[in-house]
PDB file of C-alpha atoms in Angstrom:
ATOM      1  CA  MET A   1      -2.582  -8.818   1.481  1.00  0.00           C
ATOM      2  CA  GLU A   2      -2.566  -9.417  -2.270  1.00  0.00           C
ATOM      3  CA  ILE A   3      -0.640 -11.933  -4.344  1.00  0.00           C
ATOM      4  CA  SER A   4       0.046 -11.717  -8.087  1.00  0.00           C
ATOM      5  CA  ILE A   5      -1.562 -14.850  -9.548  1.00  0.00           C
ATOM      6  CA  LEU A   6      -1.162 -16.076 -13.108  1.00  0.00           C
ATOM      7  CA  ASP A   7      -3.774 -18.828 -12.925  1.00  0.00           C
ATOM      8  CA  ILE A   8      -5.778 -21.128 -10.675  1.00  0.00           C
ATOM      9  CA  VAL A   9      -6.347 -24.676 -11.913  1.00  0.00           C
ATOM     10  CA  GLU A  10      -8.935 -26.728 -10.080  1.00  0.00           C
ATOM     11  CA  ASP A  11      -9.010 -30.531  -9.827  1.00  0.00           C
ATOM     12  CA  THR A  12      -5.611 -30.993 -11.453  1.00  0.00           C
ATOM     13  CA  THR A  13      -3.724 -34.252 -10.903  1.00  0.00           C
ATOM     14  CA  VAL A  14      -0.284 -33.253 -12.230  1.00  0.00           C
ATOM     15  CA  ASP A  15       0.941 -31.001  -9.390  1.00  0.00           C
ATOM     16  CA  GLY A  16       0.927 -33.578  -6.603  1.00  0.00           C
ATOM     17  CA  PRO A  17      -1.076 -36.666  -5.686  1.00  0.00           C
ATOM     18  CA  GLY A  18      -4.857 -36.714  -5.962  1.00  0.00           C
ATOM     19  CA  PHE A  19      -7.066 -33.818  -6.954  1.00  0.00           C
ATOM     20  CA  ARG A  20      -5.502 -30.448  -6.218  1.00  0.00           C
ATOM     21  CA  THR A  21      -6.239 -26.771  -6.544  1.00  0.00           C
ATOM     22  CA  SER A  22      -3.052 -25.323  -8.041  1.00  0.00           C
ATOM     23  CA  ILE A  23      -2.271 -21.666  -7.488  1.00  0.00           C
ATOM     24  CA  TYR A  24       0.187 -20.427 -10.130  1.00  0.00           C
ATOM     25  CA  ALA A  25       2.162 -17.450  -8.866  1.00  0.00           C
ATOM     26  CA  ALA A  26       3.347 -14.780 -11.252  1.00  0.00           C
ATOM     27  CA  GLY A  27       6.990 -13.839 -10.986  1.00  0.00           C
ATOM     28  CA  CYS A  28      10.165 -15.875 -11.293  1.00  0.00           C
ATOM     29  CA  GLY A  29      13.766 -14.828 -11.751  1.00  0.00           C
ATOM     30  CA  HIS A  30      15.225 -18.271 -12.453  1.00  0.00           C
ATOM     31  CA  ARG A  31      14.405 -18.175 -16.185  1.00  0.00           C
ATOM     32  CA  CYS A  32      15.198 -21.867 -16.613  1.00  0.00           C
ATOM     33  CA  PRO A  33      15.807 -22.825 -20.262  1.00  0.00           C
ATOM     34  CA  GLY A  34      12.958 -25.103 -21.339  1.00  0.00           C
ATOM     35  CA  CYS A  35      10.625 -23.811 -18.605  1.00  0.00           C
ATOM     36  CA  HIS A  36       7.070 -25.102 -19.155  1.00  0.00           C
ATOM     37  CA  ASN A  37       5.605 -21.783 -17.990  1.00  0.00           C
ATOM     38  CA  PRO A  38       7.804 -18.854 -19.209  1.00  0.00           C
ATOM     39  CA  GLU A  39       4.796 -16.507 -19.238  1.00  0.00           C
ATOM     40  CA  SER A  40       4.949 -16.706 -15.440  1.00  0.00           C
ATOM     41  CA  TRP A  41       8.340 -14.998 -15.209  1.00  0.00           C
ATOM     42  CA  ASP A  42       6.951 -11.441 -15.270  1.00  0.00           C
ATOM     43  CA  ILE A  43       5.080 -10.688 -12.038  1.00  0.00           C
ATOM     44  CA  ARG A  44       3.137  -7.957 -13.874  1.00  0.00           C
ATOM     45  CA  ARG A  45       1.407 -10.596 -16.034  1.00  0.00           C
ATOM     46  CA  GLY A  46      -0.458 -11.826 -12.972  1.00  0.00           C
ATOM     47  CA  LYS A  47      -3.730 -10.611 -11.530  1.00  0.00           C
ATOM     48  CA  LEU A  48      -3.618  -9.275  -7.974  1.00  0.00           C
ATOM     49  CA  MET A  49      -5.838 -11.388  -5.744  1.00  0.00           C
ATOM     50  CA  SER A  50      -6.437 -11.069  -2.032  1.00  0.00           C
ATOM     51  CA  VAL A  51      -5.451 -13.870   0.307  1.00  0.00           C
ATOM     52  CA  ASP A  52      -9.101 -13.984   1.417  1.00  0.00           C
ATOM     53  CA  SER A  53     -10.426 -14.539  -2.116  1.00  0.00           C
ATOM     54  CA  LEU A  54      -7.818 -17.229  -2.801  1.00  0.00           C
ATOM     55  CA  LEU A  55      -8.682 -18.919   0.483  1.00  0.00           C
ATOM     56  CA  GLU A  56     -12.383 -18.880  -0.349  1.00  0.00           C
ATOM     57  CA  LYS A  57     -11.696 -20.525  -3.709  1.00  0.00           C
ATOM     58  CA  ILE A  58      -9.444 -23.172  -2.135  1.00  0.00           C
ATOM     59  CA  LEU A  59     -11.863 -24.004   0.680  1.00  0.00           C
ATOM     60  CA  SER A  60     -14.835 -24.222  -1.704  1.00  0.00           C
ATOM     61  CA  ASP A  61     -13.556 -27.617  -2.882  1.00  0.00           C
ATOM     62  CA  GLU A  62     -13.617 -29.806   0.203  1.00  0.00           C
ATOM     63  CA  PHE A  63     -11.851 -32.714  -1.531  1.00  0.00           C
ATOM     64  CA  ALA A  64      -8.938 -31.062  -3.334  1.00  0.00           C
ATOM     65  CA  ASN A  65      -5.599 -30.440  -1.665  1.00  0.00           C
ATOM     66  CA  VAL A  66      -3.434 -27.453  -2.626  1.00  0.00           C
ATOM     67  CA  THR A  67      -0.321 -26.809  -4.688  1.00  0.00           C
ATOM     68  CA  PHE A  68       1.601 -23.537  -4.955  1.00  0.00           C
ATOM     69  CA  SER A  69       3.445 -23.351  -8.269  1.00  0.00           C
ATOM     70  CA  GLY A  70       4.359 -20.698 -10.749  1.00  0.00           C
ATOM     71  CA  GLY A  71       6.446 -18.835 -11.476  1.00  0.00           C
ATOM     72  CA  ASP A  72       7.967 -19.208  -8.072  1.00  0.00           C
ATOM     73  CA  PRO A  73       5.761 -18.724  -4.992  1.00  0.00           C
ATOM     74  CA  LEU A  74       8.857 -17.940  -2.891  1.00  0.00           C
ATOM     75  CA  TYR A  75       9.155 -14.626  -4.764  1.00  0.00           C
ATOM     76  CA  GLN A  76       5.966 -13.641  -2.914  1.00  0.00           C
ATOM     77  CA  ALA A  77       6.770 -15.514   0.285  1.00  0.00           C
ATOM     78  CA  GLU A  78       4.860 -13.270   2.693  1.00  0.00           C
ATOM     79  CA  GLY A  79       1.580 -13.543   0.799  1.00  0.00           C
ATOM     80  CA  PHE A  80       1.894 -17.294   0.336  1.00  0.00           C
ATOM     81  CA  THR A  81       2.816 -17.701   4.013  1.00  0.00           C
ATOM     82  CA  GLN A  82      -0.363 -15.890   5.023  1.00  0.00           C
ATOM     83  CA  LEU A  83      -2.419 -18.001   2.603  1.00  0.00           C
ATOM     84  CA  ALA A  84      -0.830 -21.269   3.767  1.00  0.00           C
ATOM     85  CA  ARG A  85      -1.361 -20.368   7.428  1.00  0.00           C
ATOM     86  CA  GLU A  86      -5.068 -19.743   6.788  1.00  0.00           C
ATOM     87  CA  ILE A  87      -5.425 -22.983   4.806  1.00  0.00           C
ATOM     88  CA  LYS A  88      -3.944 -24.953   7.702  1.00  0.00           C
ATOM     89  CA  LEU A  89      -6.091 -23.135  10.293  1.00  0.00           C
ATOM     90  CA  LYS A  90      -9.323 -23.759   8.404  1.00  0.00           C
ATOM     91  CA  SER A  91      -8.830 -27.170   6.774  1.00  0.00           C
ATOM     92  CA  ARG A  92      -6.929 -30.435   6.779  1.00  0.00           C
ATOM     93  CA  LYS A  93      -5.587 -29.912   3.262  1.00  0.00           C
ATOM     94  CA  THR A  94      -2.024 -30.796   2.368  1.00  0.00           C
ATOM     95  CA  ILE A  95       0.075 -28.151   0.662  1.00  0.00           C
ATOM     96  CA  TRP A  96       2.749 -28.864  -1.931  1.00  0.00           C
ATOM     97  CA  CYS A  97       5.008 -26.043  -3.120  1.00  0.00           C
ATOM     98  CA  TYR A  98       7.238 -25.862  -6.208  1.00  0.00           C
ATOM     99  CA  THR A  99      10.277 -23.575  -6.200  1.00  0.00           C
ATOM    100  CA  GLY A 100      13.482 -23.165  -8.166  1.00  0.00           C
ATOM    101  CA  LEU A 101      15.283 -22.450  -4.903  1.00  0.00           C
ATOM    102  CA  ARG A 102      16.972 -25.155  -2.855  1.00  0.00           C
ATOM    103  CA  PHE A 103      15.617 -26.030   0.592  1.00  0.00           C
ATOM    104  CA  GLU A 104      18.950 -25.113   2.202  1.00  0.00           C
ATOM    105  CA  THR A 105      18.855 -21.646   0.575  1.00  0.00           C
ATOM    106  CA  ILE A 106      15.266 -21.017   1.689  1.00  0.00           C
ATOM    107  CA  LEU A 107      16.266 -21.659   5.313  1.00  0.00           C
ATOM    108  CA  LEU A 108      18.712 -18.718   5.088  1.00  0.00           C
ATOM    109  CA  ASN A 109      15.934 -16.230   4.232  1.00  0.00           C
ATOM    110  CA  LYS A 110      13.641 -15.482   7.177  1.00  0.00           C
ATOM    111  CA  LYS A 111      10.623 -14.484   5.048  1.00  0.00           C
ATOM    112  CA  GLN A 112      10.906 -17.513   2.776  1.00  0.00           C
ATOM    113  CA  ALA A 113      11.650 -19.920   5.629  1.00  0.00           C
ATOM    114  CA  ALA A 114       8.434 -18.826   7.403  1.00  0.00           C
ATOM    115  CA  LEU A 115       6.410 -20.441   4.600  1.00  0.00           C
ATOM    116  CA  LEU A 116       8.017 -23.838   5.258  1.00  0.00           C
ATOM    117  CA  ARG A 117       6.131 -24.212   8.572  1.00  0.00           C
ATOM    118  CA  TYR A 118       2.935 -24.734   6.560  1.00  0.00           C
ATOM    119  CA  ILE A 119       4.240 -26.749   3.596  1.00  0.00           C
ATOM    120  CA  ASP A 120       3.925 -30.535   3.573  1.00  0.00           C
ATOM    121  CA  VAL A 121       6.007 -31.265   0.465  1.00  0.00           C
ATOM    122  CA  LEU A 122       8.496 -29.006  -1.274  1.00  0.00           C
ATOM    123  CA  VAL A 123       9.615 -29.716  -4.831  1.00  0.00           C
ATOM    124  CA  ASP A 124      12.871 -27.782  -4.944  1.00  0.00           C
ATOM    125  CA  GLY A 125      15.534 -26.959  -7.494  1.00  0.00           C
ATOM    126  CA  ARG A 126      15.640 -25.265 -10.856  1.00  0.00           C
ATOM    127  CA  TYR A 127      14.400 -27.130 -13.896  1.00  0.00           C
ATOM    128  CA  GLU A 128      17.467 -28.392 -15.777  1.00  0.00           C
ATOM    129  CA  GLN A 129      16.628 -29.279 -19.374  1.00  0.00           C
ATOM    130  CA  SER A 130      19.697 -31.540 -19.675  1.00  0.00           C
ATOM    131  CA  LEU A 131      18.412 -33.561 -16.679  1.00  0.00           C
ATOM    132  CA  ARG A 132      14.845 -33.859 -17.962  1.00  0.00           C
ATOM    133  CA  ASN A 133      13.234 -37.164 -17.097  1.00  0.00           C
ATOM    134  CA  GLU A 134       9.605 -37.770 -18.006  1.00  0.00           C
ATOM    135  CA  SER A 135       9.385 -40.843 -15.777  1.00  0.00           C
ATOM    136  CA  LEU A 136       9.784 -38.805 -12.581  1.00  0.00           C
ATOM    137  CA  LEU A 137       6.587 -38.188 -10.651  1.00  0.00           C
ATOM    138  CA  PHE A 138       5.721 -34.512 -10.115  1.00  0.00           C
ATOM    139  CA  ARG A 139       9.127 -33.260 -11.277  1.00  0.00           C
ATOM    140  CA  GLY A 140      10.669 -32.268 -14.575  1.00  0.00           C
ATOM    141  CA  SER A 141      14.362 -32.946 -14.015  1.00  0.00           C
ATOM    142  CA  LYS A 142      16.470 -35.365 -11.941  1.00  0.00           C
ATOM    143  CA  ASN A 143      18.008 -32.626  -9.770  1.00  0.00           C
ATOM    144  CA  GLN A 144      14.627 -31.630  -8.336  1.00  0.00           C
ATOM    145  CA  ARG A 145      13.774 -33.179  -4.985  1.00  0.00           C
ATOM    146  CA  LEU A 146      10.508 -34.153  -3.285  1.00  0.00           C
ATOM    147  CA  ILE A 147      11.088 -33.066   0.307  1.00  0.00           C
ATOM    148  CA  ASP A 148       9.041 -33.983   3.366  1.00  0.00           C
ATOM    149  CA  VAL A 149       9.248 -30.488   4.836  1.00  0.00           C
ATOM    150  CA  GLN A 150       7.938 -31.112   8.336  1.00  0.00           C
ATOM    151  CA  SER A 151      10.264 -34.098   8.884  1.00  0.00           C
ATOM    152  CA  SER A 152      13.154 -32.058   7.463  1.00  0.00           C
ATOM    153  CA  LEU A 153      12.504 -29.172   9.849  1.00  0.00           C
ATOM    154  CA  ARG A 154      12.279 -31.557  12.834  1.00  0.00           C
ATOM    155  CA  GLU A 155      15.433 -33.480  11.924  1.00  0.00           C
ATOM    156  CA  GLY A 156      17.513 -30.499  10.772  1.00  0.00           C
ATOM    157  CA  ARG A 157      18.348 -32.169   7.461  1.00  0.00           C
ATOM    158  CA  VAL A 158      16.623 -32.797   4.126  1.00  0.00           C
ATOM    159  CA  VAL A 159      14.279 -35.768   4.356  1.00  0.00           C
ATOM    160  CA  SER A 160      13.181 -37.019   0.952  1.00  0.00           C
ATOM    161  CA  LEU A 161       9.587 -37.967   0.389  1.00  0.00           C
ATOM    162  CA  GLU A 162       9.471 -41.550  -0.784  1.00  0.00           C
ATOM    163  CA  TYR A 163       6.321 -41.304  -2.877  1.00  0.00           C
ATOM    164  CA  ASN A 164       5.297 -44.318  -4.926  1.00  0.00           C
ATOM    165  CA  PRO A 165       1.635 -44.597  -5.920  1.00  0.00           C
ATOM    166  CA  PHE A 166       2.227 -48.057  -7.352  1.00  0.00           C
ATOM    167  CA  VAL A 167       3.033 -49.773  -4.053  1.00  0.00           C
ATOM    168  CA  VAL A 168       0.064 -51.748  -2.775  1.00  0.00           C
ATOM    169  CA  ALA A 169      -0.180 -52.317   0.972  1.00  0.00           C
ATOM    170  CA  VAL A 170      -0.975 -55.918   1.919  1.00  0.00           C
TER     171      VAL A 170
END
């Protein structure tokens, strides 16, 4: 299976905690005003890459976790589901996924919901320029949520991820 990819950024620290390999999907229909990546809207601007070649690139960095961003990876849900499944089978990497869709909406679409089984954290919701907040970690606007996907699926409700890198355990 092939996925239309706009870019792959290795060892980034802006798309989730720690070092990450970020896979930027081509294709997005949300067209959010103020989008930081409007070149990603057209799926034809991406380069078709096989799931196997993406997996090889991801697994080549044993320390970096993974982020699916875009564009919107849910527009190519089947390909990203296959990639996420392989990542989980062959590594202990965490997977974060950014989407303009809401978690509740994803659950209504069988193909999109299948991806959630492999996602650790979902950053959901369209970017809203009027709700922009630069102090938020890993989000652009206040309406976007950090969701602990596996807890949410188990509990049948949205469970927010309470992520604070500044808390020191004693």
